Amino acid sequence: MAIFAEGMTCRICERPLMNGQSVRAFSPFVANEADSLSFFSDAVFHEECFCRHPLSGDAESRYKIVLDRYKPANRVCAVCNQLISDPDNVFSLGHLTSDETHALHRYNYAHFHRPWIGQWPQLAQVAEFAAAQMESGAWRGSGMQITADALRTAMIDRETSQ
Ligand SMILES: [Zn+2]
Ligand SMILES: [Zn+2]
């Protein structure tokens, strides 16, 4: 969580946030550095600066979705449909694509019991997609690399266990 503290600077105007000013604070909610909304990730803003930004509405709606999808009560495994109670046992896909017509859009923020991901019927498709996104630069940053690597490893594990 981005914690607001006096002396932090607004990412838009780069001036300090002062006590008593209305502020907006965002936790690191966009892992993809190539995503235009990554500007808002892990950052604080003056309320006024934030509201004037052309992407503030998009940032607000994405942030709301992320907070909702990562609530413990919403961490349901996409393979077995059970609630994932152990936070160390969860693998989450994060934001795959903003394209609502894309076949994988419905798997944005999908969660899995780690050992179960190999059983997921869409694994090959998503692993391929992730590799192509990294390759084209549509996904950038260590968070996206971790996701792409985890999917590739799960694919290899599945192939070798068959
Ligand atoms: Zn500002
Ligand atoms: Zn499961």
mmCIF file of N, CA and C and ligand atoms in Angstrom, residues 77 79-82 84 112-113 116, ligand 2:
data_model
loop_
_atom_site.group_PDB
_atom_site.id
_atom_site.type_symbol
_atom_site.label_atom_id
_atom_site.label_comp_id
_atom_site.label_asym_id
_atom_site.label_seq_id
_atom_site.Cartn_x
_atom_site.Cartn_y
_atom_site.Cartn_z
ATOM 1 N N CYS A 77 -9.942 -20.731 -6.616
ATOM 2 C CA CYS A 77 -9.106 -21.413 -7.601
ATOM 3 C C CYS A 77 -9.894 -21.659 -8.895
ATOM 4 N N VAL A 79 -9.300 -23.756 -11.118
ATOM 5 C CA VAL A 79 -9.346 -25.169 -11.496
ATOM 6 C C VAL A 79 -10.320 -25.947 -10.613
ATOM 7 N N CYS A 80 -10.168 -25.843 -9.294
ATOM 8 C CA CYS A 80 -10.994 -26.667 -8.393
ATOM 9 C C CYS A 80 -12.174 -25.913 -7.795
ATOM 10 N N ASN A 81 -12.236 -24.601 -8.039
ATOM 11 C CA ASN A 81 -13.343 -23.775 -7.538
ATOM 12 C C ASN A 81 -13.421 -23.656 -6.021
ATOM 13 N N GLN A 82 -12.354 -24.029 -5.332
ATOM 14 C CA GLN A 82 -12.332 -23.890 -3.877
ATOM 15 C C GLN A 82 -11.628 -22.593 -3.492
ATOM 16 N N ILE A 84 -9.012 -20.354 -1.794
ATOM 17 C CA ILE A 84 -7.604 -20.600 -1.476
ATOM 18 C C ILE A 84 -7.306 -19.915 -0.148
ATOM 19 N N PHE A 112 -5.146 -19.472 -8.654
ATOM 20 C CA PHE A 112 -4.988 -20.936 -8.666
ATOM 21 C C PHE A 112 -4.311 -21.402 -7.396
ATOM 22 N N HIS A 113 -4.669 -22.612 -6.938
ATOM 23 C CA HIS A 113 -3.803 -23.305 -5.993
ATOM 24 C C HIS A 113 -2.556 -23.625 -6.808
ATOM 25 N N TRP A 116 -2.124 -26.779 -8.746
ATOM 26 C CA TRP A 116 -3.200 -27.111 -9.669
ATOM 27 C C TRP A 116 -3.057 -26.470 -11.045
HETATM 28 ZN ZN ZN B 2 -7.573 -25.394 -6.634
#
